[in-house]
CSV table of C-alpha atoms in Angstrom, one decimal:
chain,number,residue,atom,x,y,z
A,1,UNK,CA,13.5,-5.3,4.3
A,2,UNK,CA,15.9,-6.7,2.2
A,3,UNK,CA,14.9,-8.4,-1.8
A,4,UNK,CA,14.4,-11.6,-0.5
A,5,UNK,CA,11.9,-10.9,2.1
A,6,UNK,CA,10.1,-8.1,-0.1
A,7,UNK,CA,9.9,-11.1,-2.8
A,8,UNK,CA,8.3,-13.5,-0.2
A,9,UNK,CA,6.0,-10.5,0.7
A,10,UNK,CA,5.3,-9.9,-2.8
A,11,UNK,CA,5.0,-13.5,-4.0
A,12,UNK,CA,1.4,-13.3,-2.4
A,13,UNK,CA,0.8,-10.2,-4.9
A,14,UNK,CA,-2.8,-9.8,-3.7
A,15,UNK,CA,-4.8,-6.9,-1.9
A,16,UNK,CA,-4.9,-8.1,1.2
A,17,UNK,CA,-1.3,-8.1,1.5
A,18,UNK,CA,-1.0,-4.6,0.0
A,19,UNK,CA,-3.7,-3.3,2.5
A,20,UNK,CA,-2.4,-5.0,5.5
A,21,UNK,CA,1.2,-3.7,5.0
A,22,UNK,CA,0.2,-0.4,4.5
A,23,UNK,CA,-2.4,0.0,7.5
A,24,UNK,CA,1.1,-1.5,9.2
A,25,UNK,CA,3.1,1.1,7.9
A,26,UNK,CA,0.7,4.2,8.6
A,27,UNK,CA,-0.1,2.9,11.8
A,28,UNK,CA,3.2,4.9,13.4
A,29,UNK,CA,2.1,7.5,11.8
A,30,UNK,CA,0.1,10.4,13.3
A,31,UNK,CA,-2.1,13.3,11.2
A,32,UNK,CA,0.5,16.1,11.7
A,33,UNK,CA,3.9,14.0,10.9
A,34,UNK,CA,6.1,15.6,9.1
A,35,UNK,CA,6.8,12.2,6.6
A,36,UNK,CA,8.9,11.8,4.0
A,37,UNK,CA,9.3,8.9,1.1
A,38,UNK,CA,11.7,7.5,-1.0
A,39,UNK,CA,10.7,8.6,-4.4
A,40,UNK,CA,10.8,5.4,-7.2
A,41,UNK,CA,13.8,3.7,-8.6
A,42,UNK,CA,12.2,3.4,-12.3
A,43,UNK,CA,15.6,1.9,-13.3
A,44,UNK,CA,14.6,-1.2,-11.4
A,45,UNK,CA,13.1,-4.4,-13.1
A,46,UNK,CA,12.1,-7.8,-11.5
A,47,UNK,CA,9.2,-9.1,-9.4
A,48,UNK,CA,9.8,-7.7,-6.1
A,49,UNK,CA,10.0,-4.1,-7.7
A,50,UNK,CA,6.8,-4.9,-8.7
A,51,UNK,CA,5.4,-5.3,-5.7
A,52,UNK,CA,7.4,-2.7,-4.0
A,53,UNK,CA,5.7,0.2,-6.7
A,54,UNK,CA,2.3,-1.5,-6.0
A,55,UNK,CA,3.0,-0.9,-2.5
A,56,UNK,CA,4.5,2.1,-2.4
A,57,UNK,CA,1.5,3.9,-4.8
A,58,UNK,CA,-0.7,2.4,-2.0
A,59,UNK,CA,0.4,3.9,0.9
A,60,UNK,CA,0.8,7.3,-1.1
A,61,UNK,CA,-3.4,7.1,-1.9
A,62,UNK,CA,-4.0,6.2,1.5
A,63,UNK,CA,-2.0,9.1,3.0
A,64,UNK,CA,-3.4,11.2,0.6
A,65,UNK,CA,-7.1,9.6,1.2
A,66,UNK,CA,-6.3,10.4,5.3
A,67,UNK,CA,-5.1,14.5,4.3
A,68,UNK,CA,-1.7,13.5,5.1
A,69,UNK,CA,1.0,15.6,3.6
A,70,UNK,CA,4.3,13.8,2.8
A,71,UNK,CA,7.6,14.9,0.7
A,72,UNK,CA,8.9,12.8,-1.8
A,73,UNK,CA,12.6,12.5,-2.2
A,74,UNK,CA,14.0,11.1,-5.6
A,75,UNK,CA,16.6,8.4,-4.8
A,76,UNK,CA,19.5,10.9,-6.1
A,77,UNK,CA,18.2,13.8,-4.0
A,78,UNK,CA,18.8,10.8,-1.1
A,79,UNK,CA,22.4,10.7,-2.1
A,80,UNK,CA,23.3,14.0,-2.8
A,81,UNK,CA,22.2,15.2,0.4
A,82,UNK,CA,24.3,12.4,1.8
A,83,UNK,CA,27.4,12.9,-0.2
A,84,UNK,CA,27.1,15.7,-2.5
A,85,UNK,CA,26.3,14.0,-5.6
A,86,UNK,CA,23.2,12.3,-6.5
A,87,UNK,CA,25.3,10.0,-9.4
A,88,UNK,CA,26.9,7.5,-6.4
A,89,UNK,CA,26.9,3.7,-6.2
A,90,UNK,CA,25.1,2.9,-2.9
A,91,UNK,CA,28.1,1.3,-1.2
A,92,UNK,CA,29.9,4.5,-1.7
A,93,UNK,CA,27.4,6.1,0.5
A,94,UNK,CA,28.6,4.3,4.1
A,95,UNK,CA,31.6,6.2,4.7
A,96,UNK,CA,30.3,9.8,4.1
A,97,UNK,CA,26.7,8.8,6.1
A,98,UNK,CA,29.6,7.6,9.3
A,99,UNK,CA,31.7,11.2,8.6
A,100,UNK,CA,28.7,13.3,8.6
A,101,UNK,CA,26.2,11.5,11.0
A,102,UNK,CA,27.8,8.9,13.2
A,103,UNK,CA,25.2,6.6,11.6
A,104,UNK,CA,26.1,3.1,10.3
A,105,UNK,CA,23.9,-0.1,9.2
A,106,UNK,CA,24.5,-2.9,7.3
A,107,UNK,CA,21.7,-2.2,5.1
A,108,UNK,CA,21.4,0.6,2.3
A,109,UNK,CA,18.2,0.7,3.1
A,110,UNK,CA,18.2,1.5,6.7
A,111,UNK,CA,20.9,4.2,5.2
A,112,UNK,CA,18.5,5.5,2.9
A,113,UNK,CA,16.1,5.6,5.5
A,114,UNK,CA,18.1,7.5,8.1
A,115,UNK,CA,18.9,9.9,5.2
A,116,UNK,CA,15.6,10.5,4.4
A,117,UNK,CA,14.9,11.3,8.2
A,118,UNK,CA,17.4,14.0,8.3
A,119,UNK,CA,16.1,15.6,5.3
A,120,UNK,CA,12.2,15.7,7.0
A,121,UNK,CA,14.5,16.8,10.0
A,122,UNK,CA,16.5,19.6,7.9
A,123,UNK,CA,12.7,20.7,6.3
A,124,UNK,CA,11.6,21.7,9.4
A,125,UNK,CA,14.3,22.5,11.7
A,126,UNK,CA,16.8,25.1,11.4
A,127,UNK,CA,19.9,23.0,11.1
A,128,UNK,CA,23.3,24.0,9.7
A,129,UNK,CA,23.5,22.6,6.2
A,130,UNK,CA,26.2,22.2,3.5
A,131,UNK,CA,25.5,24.0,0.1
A,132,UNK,CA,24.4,20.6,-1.9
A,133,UNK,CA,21.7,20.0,1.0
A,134,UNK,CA,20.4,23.1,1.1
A,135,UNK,CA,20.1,22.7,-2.7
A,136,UNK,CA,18.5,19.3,-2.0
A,137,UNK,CA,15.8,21.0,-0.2
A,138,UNK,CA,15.0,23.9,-2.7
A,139,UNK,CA,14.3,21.5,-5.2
A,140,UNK,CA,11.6,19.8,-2.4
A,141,UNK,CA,10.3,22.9,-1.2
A,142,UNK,CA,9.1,23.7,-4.6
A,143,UNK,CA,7.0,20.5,-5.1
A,144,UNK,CA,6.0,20.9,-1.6
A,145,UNK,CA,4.0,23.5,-2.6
């Protein structure tokens, strides 16, 4: 989703809304599913942020209500296992996320997305890793716990 469409979403603000877009959401997702999140921007301000924290605390109860596990991966962790350095500006994430995956999108959103999967992916696969990832996933494996 891009800001626009999140606004319109969250211009409703209500708890129907926030109920019906996160039975959506956990509706492709099954019991054992190894899921990971995007952890909060806290640097963010504006309406649509809003709504996207009221959201995303939502479908983290709920998962946690159904005894689903998930991971949560800090917006710099996203980067640094993308590009070696959690302190990048989004846009400077597409060329390294097309050297190391093949994987392009207009959206940094989709990006952060298909980084995300291929940290759940590196958590539980044995996949060969650069340093910085593998110190990407220390740091989750300890809040795993």
């Amino acid at each position: 989703m891009n800001k626009e469409e999140i606004y319109a979403i969250g211009a409703k603000n209500d708890p129907k809304t926030l109920i019906t877009l996160t039975n959506d959401v956990l509706s492709y997702l099954n019991k054992d599913d190894k899921i990971c999140i995007e952890g909060f921007s806290y640097g963010s301000t504006g309406r649509a942020v809003d709504f996207q924290y009221g959201l995303g605390w939502k479908i983290r109860t709920t998962l946690y209500e159904k005894g689903m596990k998930y991971v949560e991966v800090s917006p710099g962790g996203i980067k640094k296992f993308a590009t070696s350095t959690g302190r990048i500006k989004k846009e400077n994430m597409i060329l390294p996320i097309f050297k190391r995956w093949g994987f392009e999108h207009d959206s940094d959103n989709v990006r952060d997305a298909f980084v995300i999967a291929q940290i759940a992916r590196a958590l539980n696969e044995e996949i060969e890793l650069t340093k910085f990832q593998k110190e990407v996933l220390e740091v989750l494996k300890k809040w795993r716990k």
